[in-house]
Structure formats: C-alpha cells, structure tokens
Amino acid sequence: MRTTQARHEEYFSFLRSVSLLRGLPEEKLARIVDCLEVDCFEKGEYIIREGEEGNTFFIIANGEVIVTQSTEGFAEPQEIKTLGVGDYFGEKALISEDVRSANIICSENDTHCLVVDRDNFNQMVGTYEELQAYLKEYVEELSRCDERRNAL
Ligand code: WNU
C-alpha cells in the first residue's frame, strides 16, 4: 500500500512542475496537496458541462481532455482545444462567478485530475497576487476568444 507520505510527495513534486504554480511558496503548495481530491475519468465522460454551476478547479495529472463549446451556426458543440498533463481548467467559472462556459470531455481512458474546491482555490490564488492577476487576464482573454468564435 502506498503511504500518505508517498502520495503527498508524488503530488507535491508534480504540482511543482505545473507552470501556473511555479511561484507558490512550498508551504502553500503542501497545503494544496493536503486538500486535493483525485478524480478518475474514462474516455467519453463529461468532466464539466457547459451551463452548469461549478465549484471546482482541475489539474490534469494523467491523460487528456478536449474542450468543446456551443457555437452559433453549428448543431453540435465545436472542439476548441485539447489539454494534457500539467494543464488545468475550470478556473473561469470560479473567477468570473459564472456558470461553466465550455464542456470538458475526457478523451483518454484512465485520466486523473487533481481537484481543488472553490475555498481552497481562493486560498491558493487569493494570497498570491501575481497568480490572481495572471488568471484574471487569462479569463478575460478566453471571453474574447469566445466572442470571436461566436460561442453561444
Ligand atoms: C475557451 N473559452 C472558454 C479552455 C484552461 C485554462 C486556461 C484555457 Cl488559464 P469553466 C470550462 C473551462 C473553462 C476554461 C476552459 O474550459 N477553456 C475555455 C477555453 O476558449 N473556456 N470559455 N479554453 S482550456 C483553458 C485557459 O478553463 O473554465 O469553469 O469551465 O468555464
């Protein structure tokens, strides 16, 4: 059996490698590891559905997902990107206090996501101004991208 200690070290060193979190102090990162949940998904499963309320932020530890979005003039949601290990998603609903703005669909079996709830996300981001500014700007850029592609 894998010890709690080993699990902690594994996720700690993984999160160290996630560029978004590069500037976080060690004790902050350790705290995040303590309150992480790990969720596992199979190919085709919806991790996030457009229009739903959301209270979680995800970091991909293993596998791959696609991002799709309802778009004017198309019957089906359109694929807008693929995300892999070390990428993250779900920040937009938390930062803009809005419903989920795209679908996130698992595209590879045995995809693992590290899940951070709203309170812990706010603690992670709130105490680190650069991260907050970076994400705010990124979320605004996503909204402009949505407009450009006529997202519904
Ligand atoms: C996009 N438009 C919208 C992505 C992930 C992280 C960053 C891009 Cl910093 P949510 C749905 C999630 C949303 C984003 C993600 O989908 N997303 C996008 C777009 O062009 N959302 N509206 N590209 S991947 C991505 C930048 O994380 O957060 O909570 O749920 O709305």
Short mmCIF file of N, CA and C and ligand atoms in Angstrom, two decimals:
data_model
loop_
_atom_site.label_atom_id
_atom_site.label_comp_id
_atom_site.label_asym_id
_atom_site.label_seq_id
_atom_site.Cartn_x
_atom_site.Cartn_y
_atom_site.Cartn_z
N MET A 1 0.83 -1.20 0.00
CA MET A 1 0.00 0.00 0.00
C MET A 1 0.87 1.26 0.00
N ARG A 2 0.43 2.22 -0.77
CA ARG A 2 1.17 3.47 -0.85
C ARG A 2 0.83 4.33 0.37
N THR A 3 1.83 4.85 1.00
CA THR A 3 1.58 5.64 2.21
C THR A 3 1.08 7.03 1.85
N THR A 4 0.47 7.67 2.82
CA THR A 4 0.02 9.05 2.67
C THR A 4 1.20 9.94 2.35
N GLN A 5 2.30 9.64 3.01
CA GLN A 5 3.54 10.38 2.81
C GLN A 5 4.00 10.31 1.35
N ALA A 6 3.98 9.11 0.78
CA ALA A 6 4.41 8.91 -0.60
C ALA A 6 3.48 9.63 -1.56
N ARG A 7 2.19 9.55 -1.30
CA ARG A 7 1.20 10.22 -2.12
C ARG A 7 1.45 11.73 -2.09
N HIS A 8 1.69 12.21 -0.88
CA HIS A 8 1.94 13.64 -0.69
C HIS A 8 3.16 14.08 -1.51
N GLU A 9 4.23 13.32 -1.41
CA GLU A 9 5.46 13.68 -2.13
C GLU A 9 5.27 13.62 -3.64
N GLU A 10 4.52 12.62 -4.08
CA GLU A 10 4.27 12.46 -5.52
C GLU A 10 3.52 13.67 -6.08
N TYR A 11 2.43 14.06 -5.41
CA TYR A 11 1.65 15.19 -5.92
C TYR A 11 2.37 16.51 -5.71
N PHE A 12 3.11 16.59 -4.63
CA PHE A 12 3.88 17.82 -4.38
C PHE A 12 4.86 18.06 -5.51
N SER A 13 5.62 17.04 -5.88
CA SER A 13 6.61 17.25 -6.95
C SER A 13 5.93 17.43 -8.31
N PHE A 14 4.78 16.79 -8.49
CA PHE A 14 4.04 17.04 -9.73
C PHE A 14 3.59 18.50 -9.81
N LEU A 15 2.98 18.99 -8.71
CA LEU A 15 2.48 20.37 -8.72
C LEU A 15 3.61 21.38 -8.88
N ARG A 16 4.79 21.02 -8.37
CA ARG A 16 5.97 21.86 -8.56
C ARG A 16 6.26 22.06 -10.05
N SER A 17 5.91 21.06 -10.85
CA SER A 17 6.21 21.11 -12.29
C SER A 17 5.13 21.83 -13.10
N VAL A 18 4.00 22.16 -12.45
CA VAL A 18 2.93 22.85 -13.16
C VAL A 18 3.28 24.35 -13.21
N SER A 19 3.42 24.86 -14.43
CA SER A 19 3.97 26.22 -14.58
C SER A 19 3.13 27.27 -13.85
N LEU A 20 1.82 27.09 -13.85
CA LEU A 20 0.94 28.04 -13.18
C LEU A 20 1.32 28.23 -11.71
N LEU A 21 1.77 27.17 -11.09
CA LEU A 21 2.00 27.18 -9.64
C LEU A 21 3.46 27.42 -9.27
N ARG A 22 4.27 27.71 -10.29
CA ARG A 22 5.72 27.84 -10.08
C ARG A 22 6.10 28.75 -8.93
N GLY A 23 5.38 29.89 -8.81
CA GLY A 23 5.77 30.90 -7.84
C GLY A 23 5.22 30.69 -6.44
N LEU A 24 4.40 29.66 -6.25
CA LEU A 24 3.80 29.45 -4.92
C LEU A 24 4.84 28.98 -3.92
N PRO A 25 4.80 29.54 -2.72
CA PRO A 25 5.72 29.08 -1.67
C PRO A 25 5.42 27.62 -1.31
N GLU A 26 6.46 26.93 -0.86
CA GLU A 26 6.37 25.49 -0.55
C GLU A 26 5.21 25.14 0.38
N GLU A 27 5.04 25.95 1.43
CA GLU A 27 4.01 25.60 2.42
C GLU A 27 2.61 25.74 1.82
N LYS A 28 2.44 26.68 0.91
CA LYS A 28 1.16 26.84 0.20
C LYS A 28 0.86 25.60 -0.63
N LEU A 29 1.89 25.18 -1.36
CA LEU A 29 1.75 24.02 -2.23
C LEU A 29 1.45 22.77 -1.41
N ALA A 30 2.12 22.65 -0.29
CA ALA A 30 1.91 21.49 0.59
C ALA A 30 0.47 21.48 1.11
N ARG A 31 -0.05 22.67 1.41
CA ARG A 31 -1.43 22.77 1.89
C ARG A 31 -2.42 22.34 0.81
N ILE A 32 -2.12 22.74 -0.43
CA ILE A 32 -2.99 22.36 -1.55
C ILE A 32 -3.00 20.83 -1.70
N VAL A 33 -1.82 20.24 -1.58
CA VAL A 33 -1.73 18.78 -1.70
C VAL A 33 -2.60 18.12 -0.62
N ASP A 34 -2.59 18.69 0.58
CA ASP A 34 -3.37 18.13 1.68
C ASP A 34 -4.87 18.13 1.40
N CYS A 35 -5.34 19.13 0.64
CA CYS A 35 -6.79 19.20 0.45
C CYS A 35 -7.22 18.85 -0.97
N LEU A 36 -6.35 18.21 -1.71
CA LEU A 36 -6.68 17.75 -3.06
C LEU A 36 -7.57 16.52 -3.03
N GLU A 37 -8.42 16.41 -4.05
CA GLU A 37 -9.10 15.15 -4.31
C GLU A 37 -8.58 14.68 -5.66
N VAL A 38 -8.53 13.39 -5.86
CA VAL A 38 -8.13 12.87 -7.17
C VAL A 38 -9.34 12.20 -7.79
N ASP A 39 -9.70 12.63 -8.99
CA ASP A 39 -10.84 12.03 -9.70
C ASP A 39 -10.34 11.35 -10.96
N CYS A 40 -10.94 10.20 -11.25
CA CYS A 40 -10.52 9.39 -12.39
C CYS A 40 -11.64 9.37 -13.41
N PHE A 41 -11.31 9.51 -14.70
CA PHE A 41 -12.32 9.54 -15.75
C PHE A 41 -11.95 8.61 -16.90
N GLU A 42 -12.98 8.11 -17.58
CA GLU A 42 -12.76 7.26 -18.76
C GLU A 42 -13.15 8.03 -20.02
N LYS A 43 -12.62 7.58 -21.13
CA LYS A 43 -12.85 8.23 -22.42
C LYS A 43 -14.34 8.45 -22.68
N GLY A 44 -14.70 9.67 -23.05
CA GLY A 44 -16.09 10.00 -23.38
C GLY A 44 -16.86 10.62 -22.22
N GLU A 45 -16.35 10.49 -21.00
CA GLU A 45 -17.03 11.07 -19.83
C GLU A 45 -16.92 12.59 -19.81
N TYR A 46 -18.03 13.24 -19.44
CA TYR A 46 -18.01 14.69 -19.27
C TYR A 46 -17.48 15.03 -17.89
N ILE A 47 -16.44 15.83 -17.83
CA ILE A 47 -15.89 16.28 -16.55
C ILE A 47 -16.57 17.59 -16.16
N ILE A 48 -16.83 18.41 -17.16
CA ILE A 48 -17.56 19.68 -16.98
C ILE A 48 -18.58 19.81 -18.11
N ARG A 49 -19.78 20.29 -17.75
CA ARG A 49 -20.79 20.57 -18.77
C ARG A 49 -21.09 22.06 -18.81
N GLU A 50 -21.05 22.57 -20.02
CA GLU A 50 -21.40 23.95 -20.30
C GLU A 50 -22.74 24.31 -19.64
N GLY A 51 -22.83 25.46 -19.00
CA GLY A 51 -24.09 25.92 -18.44
C GLY A 51 -24.36 25.47 -17.02
N GLU A 52 -23.60 24.48 -16.55
CA GLU A 52 -23.80 24.02 -15.17
C GLU A 52 -23.04 24.91 -14.19
N GLU A 53 -23.50 24.86 -12.94
CA GLU A 53 -22.74 25.58 -11.92
C GLU A 53 -21.50 24.77 -11.56
N GLY A 54 -20.44 25.48 -11.25
CA GLY A 54 -19.21 24.76 -10.93
C GLY A 54 -18.49 25.36 -9.76
N ASN A 55 -17.92 24.52 -8.94
CA ASN A 55 -17.21 24.99 -7.74
C ASN A 55 -15.83 24.35 -7.61
N THR A 56 -15.30 23.87 -8.74
CA THR A 56 -14.03 23.15 -8.66
C THR A 56 -13.08 23.54 -9.78
N PHE A 57 -11.81 23.40 -9.46
CA PHE A 57 -10.71 23.68 -10.38
C PHE A 57 -9.94 22.37 -10.56
N PHE A 58 -9.51 22.09 -11.80
CA PHE A 58 -8.88 20.80 -12.10
C PHE A 58 -7.48 20.97 -12.67
N ILE A 59 -6.60 20.07 -12.30
CA ILE A 59 -5.27 19.99 -12.91
C ILE A 59 -5.11 18.55 -13.41
N ILE A 60 -4.71 18.40 -14.67
CA ILE A 60 -4.59 17.05 -15.24
C ILE A 60 -3.27 16.41 -14.82
N ALA A 61 -3.37 15.30 -14.11
CA ALA A 61 -2.17 14.58 -13.64
C ALA A 61 -1.81 13.44 -14.59
N ASN A 62 -2.81 12.97 -15.33
CA ASN A 62 -2.60 11.87 -16.27
C ASN A 62 -3.71 11.90 -17.31
N GLY A 63 -3.36 11.67 -18.59
CA GLY A 63 -4.37 11.58 -19.62
C GLY A 63 -4.60 12.85 -20.41
N GLU A 64 -5.79 12.95 -20.98
CA GLU A 64 -6.08 14.04 -21.92
C GLU A 64 -7.58 14.34 -21.94
N VAL A 65 -7.91 15.60 -22.19
CA VAL A 65 -9.31 16.01 -22.32
C VAL A 65 -9.46 16.90 -23.54
N ILE A 66 -10.70 17.02 -24.06
CA ILE A 66 -10.96 18.01 -25.09
C ILE A 66 -11.93 19.05 -24.55
N VAL A 67 -11.81 20.26 -25.09
CA VAL A 67 -12.69 21.36 -24.72
C VAL A 67 -13.61 21.61 -25.90
N THR A 68 -14.93 21.58 -25.66
CA THR A 68 -15.89 21.88 -26.74
C THR A 68 -16.84 22.96 -26.26
N GLN A 69 -17.45 23.62 -27.24
CA GLN A 69 -18.31 24.75 -26.89
C GLN A 69 -19.41 24.93 -27.94
N SER A 70 -20.62 25.26 -27.47
CA SER A 70 -21.72 25.55 -28.40
C SER A 70 -21.41 26.81 -29.17
N THR A 71 -21.61 26.75 -30.47
CA THR A 71 -21.21 27.85 -31.33
C THR A 71 -22.34 28.16 -32.29
N GLU A 72 -22.57 29.46 -32.49
CA GLU A 72 -23.61 29.91 -33.42
C GLU A 72 -23.43 29.26 -34.79
N GLY A 73 -24.51 28.74 -35.35
CA GLY A 73 -24.44 28.19 -36.70
C GLY A 73 -24.07 26.72 -36.77
N PHE A 74 -23.79 26.10 -35.59
CA PHE A 74 -23.45 24.68 -35.57
C PHE A 74 -24.40 23.94 -34.65
N ALA A 75 -24.84 22.77 -35.10
CA ALA A 75 -25.77 21.98 -34.29
C ALA A 75 -25.05 21.38 -33.08
N GLU A 76 -23.80 20.97 -33.28
CA GLU A 76 -23.04 20.31 -32.21
C GLU A 76 -22.00 21.27 -31.62
N PRO A 77 -21.69 21.10 -30.33
CA PRO A 77 -20.59 21.89 -29.76
C PRO A 77 -19.30 21.65 -30.56
N GLN A 78 -18.53 22.70 -30.76
CA GLN A 78 -17.31 22.61 -31.56
C GLN A 78 -16.09 22.40 -30.67
N GLU A 79 -15.19 21.55 -31.14
CA GLU A 79 -13.96 21.30 -30.39
C GLU A 79 -13.05 22.51 -30.50
N ILE A 80 -12.58 23.03 -29.36
CA ILE A 80 -11.71 24.20 -29.44
C ILE A 80 -10.29 23.93 -29.01
N LYS A 81 -10.04 22.96 -28.16
CA LYS A 81 -8.67 22.57 -27.88
C LYS A 81 -8.56 21.26 -27.12
N THR A 82 -7.32 20.78 -27.04
CA THR A 82 -7.01 19.56 -26.29
C THR A 82 -6.09 19.96 -25.16
N LEU A 83 -6.30 19.39 -23.98
CA LEU A 83 -5.43 19.68 -22.83
C LEU A 83 -4.83 18.36 -22.33
N GLY A 84 -3.59 18.43 -21.86
CA GLY A 84 -2.91 17.23 -21.37
C GLY A 84 -2.28 17.43 -20.00
N VAL A 85 -1.37 16.54 -19.66
CA VAL A 85 -0.75 16.53 -18.33
C VAL A 85 -0.12 17.90 -18.00
N GLY A 86 -0.45 18.41 -16.82
CA GLY A 86 0.09 19.69 -16.38
C GLY A 86 -0.81 20.87 -16.76
N ASP A 87 -1.77 20.62 -17.65
CA ASP A 87 -2.73 21.68 -17.99
C ASP A 87 -3.84 21.69 -16.94
N TYR A 88 -4.59 22.79 -16.90
CA TYR A 88 -5.64 22.93 -15.89
C TYR A 88 -6.86 23.54 -16.54
N PHE A 89 -7.98 23.45 -15.87
CA PHE A 89 -9.23 24.02 -16.40
C PHE A 89 -10.23 24.20 -15.26
N GLY A 90 -11.30 24.97 -15.57
CA GLY A 90 -12.35 25.17 -14.57
C GLY A 90 -12.16 26.44 -13.76
N GLU A 91 -11.12 27.20 -14.06
CA GLU A 91 -10.85 28.43 -13.31
C GLU A 91 -11.85 29.53 -13.66
N LYS A 92 -12.42 29.46 -14.88
CA LYS A 92 -13.22 30.59 -15.37
C LYS A 92 -14.50 30.78 -14.55
N ALA A 93 -15.21 29.68 -14.29
CA ALA A 93 -16.45 29.78 -13.51
C ALA A 93 -16.17 30.32 -12.11
N LEU A 94 -15.00 29.95 -11.57
CA LEU A 94 -14.66 30.38 -10.21
C LEU A 94 -14.29 31.87 -10.20
N ILE A 95 -13.53 32.29 -11.19
CA ILE A 95 -13.04 33.66 -11.20
C ILE A 95 -14.12 34.63 -11.65
N SER A 96 -14.89 34.26 -12.69
CA SER A 96 -15.90 35.21 -13.17
C SER A 96 -17.26 34.98 -12.52
N GLU A 97 -17.32 34.11 -11.51
CA GLU A 97 -18.58 33.85 -10.78
C GLU A 97 -19.71 33.60 -11.77
N ASP A 98 -19.47 32.68 -12.68
CA ASP A 98 -20.43 32.40 -13.73
C ASP A 98 -20.59 30.88 -13.84
N VAL A 99 -21.53 30.45 -14.72
CA VAL A 99 -21.67 29.01 -14.96
C VAL A 99 -20.51 28.55 -15.86
N ARG A 100 -20.36 27.25 -15.98
CA ARG A 100 -19.30 26.69 -16.83
C ARG A 100 -19.49 27.16 -18.27
N SER A 101 -18.41 27.58 -18.90
CA SER A 101 -18.51 28.22 -20.21
C SER A 101 -18.12 27.30 -21.37
N ALA A 102 -17.76 26.06 -21.07
CA ALA A 102 -17.41 25.09 -22.11
C ALA A 102 -17.57 23.68 -21.54
N ASN A 103 -17.57 22.69 -22.43
CA ASN A 103 -17.57 21.29 -21.98
C ASN A 103 -16.13 20.81 -21.89
N ILE A 104 -15.87 20.00 -20.88
CA ILE A 104 -14.57 19.33 -20.80
C ILE A 104 -14.88 17.84 -20.85
N ILE A 105 -14.39 17.17 -21.89
CA ILE A 105 -14.69 15.75 -22.10
C ILE A 105 -13.40 14.94 -22.08
N CYS A 106 -13.41 13.91 -21.27
CA CYS A 106 -12.24 13.04 -21.19
C CYS A 106 -12.03 12.35 -22.54
N SER A 107 -10.78 12.36 -23.04
CA SER A 107 -10.53 11.77 -24.36
C SER A 107 -9.52 10.63 -24.30
N GLU A 108 -9.18 10.20 -23.09
CA GLU A 108 -8.24 9.09 -22.94
C GLU A 108 -8.62 8.34 -21.67
N ASN A 109 -8.67 7.02 -21.74
CA ASN A 109 -9.01 6.23 -20.56
C ASN A 109 -8.00 6.46 -19.44
N ASP A 110 -8.46 6.32 -18.19
CA ASP A 110 -7.60 6.46 -17.03
C ASP A 110 -6.99 7.86 -16.91
N THR A 111 -7.83 8.87 -17.19
CA THR A 111 -7.39 10.25 -16.99
C THR A 111 -7.59 10.62 -15.52
N HIS A 112 -6.52 11.12 -14.90
CA HIS A 112 -6.59 11.54 -13.50
C HIS A 112 -6.55 13.05 -13.40
N CYS A 113 -7.48 13.60 -12.64
CA CYS A 113 -7.46 15.04 -12.39
C CYS A 113 -7.33 15.29 -10.90
N LEU A 114 -6.49 16.27 -10.56
CA LEU A 114 -6.43 16.76 -9.19
C LEU A 114 -7.47 17.86 -9.08
N VAL A 115 -8.33 17.74 -8.08
CA VAL A 115 -9.47 18.65 -7.97
C VAL A 115 -9.34 19.52 -6.73
N VAL A 116 -9.46 20.82 -6.95
CA VAL A 116 -9.36 21.78 -5.85
C VAL A 116 -10.70 22.49 -5.74
N ASP A 117 -11.31 22.50 -4.56
CA ASP A 117 -12.62 23.15 -4.44
C ASP A 117 -12.47 24.67 -4.34
N ARG A 118 -13.61 25.37 -4.42
CA ARG A 118 -13.61 26.83 -4.50
C ARG A 118 -12.86 27.48 -3.34
N ASP A 119 -13.11 27.02 -2.13
CA ASP A 119 -12.46 27.61 -0.96
C ASP A 119 -10.94 27.49 -1.04
N ASN A 120 -10.49 26.31 -1.38
CA ASN A 120 -9.04 26.10 -1.47
C ASN A 120 -8.44 26.82 -2.67
N PHE A 121 -9.22 26.90 -3.75
CA PHE A 121 -8.77 27.66 -4.93
C PHE A 121 -8.59 29.12 -4.55
N ASN A 122 -9.59 29.68 -3.86
CA ASN A 122 -9.50 31.08 -3.44
C ASN A 122 -8.31 31.31 -2.52
N GLN A 123 -8.06 30.35 -1.65
CA GLN A 123 -6.90 30.48 -0.76
C GLN A 123 -5.60 30.43 -1.55
N MET A 124 -5.58 29.53 -2.53
CA MET A 124 -4.38 29.35 -3.35
C MET A 124 -4.10 30.61 -4.16
N VAL A 125 -5.15 31.13 -4.80
CA VAL A 125 -4.99 32.26 -5.70
C VAL A 125 -4.98 33.59 -4.95
N GLY A 126 -5.86 33.69 -3.96
CA GLY A 126 -6.07 34.95 -3.27
C GLY A 126 -4.84 35.50 -2.59
N THR A 127 -4.01 34.61 -2.10
CA THR A 127 -2.85 35.06 -1.34
C THR A 127 -1.63 35.28 -2.22
N TYR A 128 -1.82 35.10 -3.50
CA TYR A 128 -0.69 35.20 -4.40
C TYR A 128 -1.09 36.10 -5.57
N GLU A 129 -0.74 37.38 -5.43
CA GLU A 129 -1.24 38.41 -6.35
C GLU A 129 -0.91 38.19 -7.82
N GLU A 130 0.30 37.74 -8.07
CA GLU A 130 0.70 37.54 -9.47
C GLU A 130 -0.16 36.47 -10.14
N LEU A 131 -0.43 35.42 -9.39
CA LEU A 131 -1.25 34.33 -9.91
C LEU A 131 -2.67 34.83 -10.18
N GLN A 132 -3.16 35.63 -9.26
CA GLN A 132 -4.50 36.20 -9.39
C GLN A 132 -4.59 37.07 -10.64
N ALA A 133 -3.60 37.94 -10.82
CA ALA A 133 -3.58 38.85 -11.96
C ALA A 133 -3.46 38.06 -13.27
N TYR A 134 -2.62 37.05 -13.25
CA TYR A 134 -2.41 36.21 -14.43
C TYR A 134 -3.70 35.51 -14.85
N LEU A 135 -4.37 34.91 -13.89
CA LEU A 135 -5.60 34.17 -14.19
C LEU A 135 -6.72 35.10 -14.64
N LYS A 136 -6.82 36.24 -13.99
CA LYS A 136 -7.85 37.23 -14.37
C LYS A 136 -7.69 37.62 -15.82
N GLU A 137 -6.46 37.91 -16.19
CA GLU A 137 -6.17 38.32 -17.56
C GLU A 137 -6.48 37.19 -18.53
N TYR A 138 -6.09 35.97 -18.14
CA TYR A 138 -6.31 34.82 -19.00
C TYR A 138 -7.80 34.58 -19.22
N VAL A 139 -8.57 34.74 -18.15
CA VAL A 139 -10.01 34.52 -18.24
C VAL A 139 -10.67 35.57 -19.15
N GLU A 140 -10.18 36.80 -19.08
CA GLU A 140 -10.69 37.85 -19.97
C GLU A 140 -10.36 37.53 -21.42
N GLU A 141 -9.17 37.01 -21.62
CA GLU A 141 -8.75 36.61 -22.98
C GLU A 141 -9.65 35.47 -23.49
N LEU A 142 -9.99 34.53 -22.61
CA LEU A 142 -10.89 33.44 -23.02
C LEU A 142 -12.24 33.99 -23.46
N SER A 143 -12.74 34.99 -22.75
CA SER A 143 -14.03 35.59 -23.12
C SER A 143 -13.94 36.24 -24.50
N ARG A 144 -12.81 36.88 -24.78
CA ARG A 144 -12.64 37.48 -26.12
C ARG A 144 -12.58 36.40 -27.19
N CYS A 145 -11.90 35.30 -26.89
CA CYS A 145 -11.84 34.16 -27.84
C CYS A 145 -13.25 33.63 -28.10
N ASP A 146 -14.04 33.53 -27.02
CA ASP A 146 -15.41 33.03 -27.15
C ASP A 146 -16.22 33.92 -28.11
N GLU A 147 -16.07 35.22 -27.92
CA GLU A 147 -16.81 36.17 -28.77
C GLU A 147 -16.40 36.02 -30.22
N ARG A 148 -15.10 35.92 -30.44
CA ARG A 148 -14.57 35.83 -31.81
C ARG A 148 -15.09 34.60 -32.54
N ARG A 149 -15.23 33.49 -31.80
CA ARG A 149 -15.74 32.30 -32.49
C ARG A 149 -17.25 32.15 -32.38
N ASN A 150 -17.90 33.20 -31.90
CA ASN A 150 -19.36 33.23 -31.77
C ASN A 150 -19.90 32.11 -30.88
N ALA A 151 -19.27 31.95 -29.76
CA ALA A 151 -19.77 30.98 -28.78
C ALA A 151 -21.15 31.44 -28.28
N LEU A 152 -21.99 30.46 -27.99
CA LEU A 152 -23.34 30.82 -27.51
C LEU A 152 -23.36 31.00 -26.00
C1 WNU B 1 -12.04 28.94 -24.18
N1 WNU B 1 -13.20 29.52 -23.76
C2 WNU B 1 -13.81 29.19 -22.56
C3 WNU B 1 -10.29 26.46 -22.30
C4 WNU B 1 -7.88 26.24 -19.46
C5 WNU B 1 -7.21 27.15 -18.61
C6 WNU B 1 -6.81 28.37 -19.08
C7 WNU B 1 -7.70 27.81 -21.23
CL1 WNU B 1 -5.99 29.51 -17.99
P1 WNU B 1 -15.05 26.98 -16.85
C8 WNU B 1 -14.98 25.29 -18.82
C9 WNU B 1 -13.48 25.53 -18.96
C10 WNU B 1 -13.15 26.99 -18.62
C11 WNU B 1 -11.68 27.02 -19.05
C12 WNU B 1 -11.65 26.02 -20.22
O1 WNU B 1 -12.93 25.41 -20.28
N2 WNU B 1 -11.37 26.68 -21.51
C13 WNU B 1 -12.13 27.62 -22.12
C14 WNU B 1 -11.47 27.95 -23.32
O2 WNU B 1 -11.55 29.31 -25.26
N3 WNU B 1 -13.29 28.23 -21.74
N4 WNU B 1 -14.92 29.84 -22.22
N5 WNU B 1 -10.31 27.22 -23.41
S1 WNU B 1 -8.96 25.45 -21.86
C15 WNU B 1 -8.10 26.56 -20.77
C16 WNU B 1 -7.05 28.71 -20.37
O3 WNU B 1 -10.88 26.52 -18.01
O4 WNU B 1 -13.46 27.23 -17.25
O5 WNU B 1 -15.13 26.91 -15.37
O6 WNU B 1 -15.36 25.54 -17.47
O7 WNU B 1 -15.90 27.99 -17.55
#
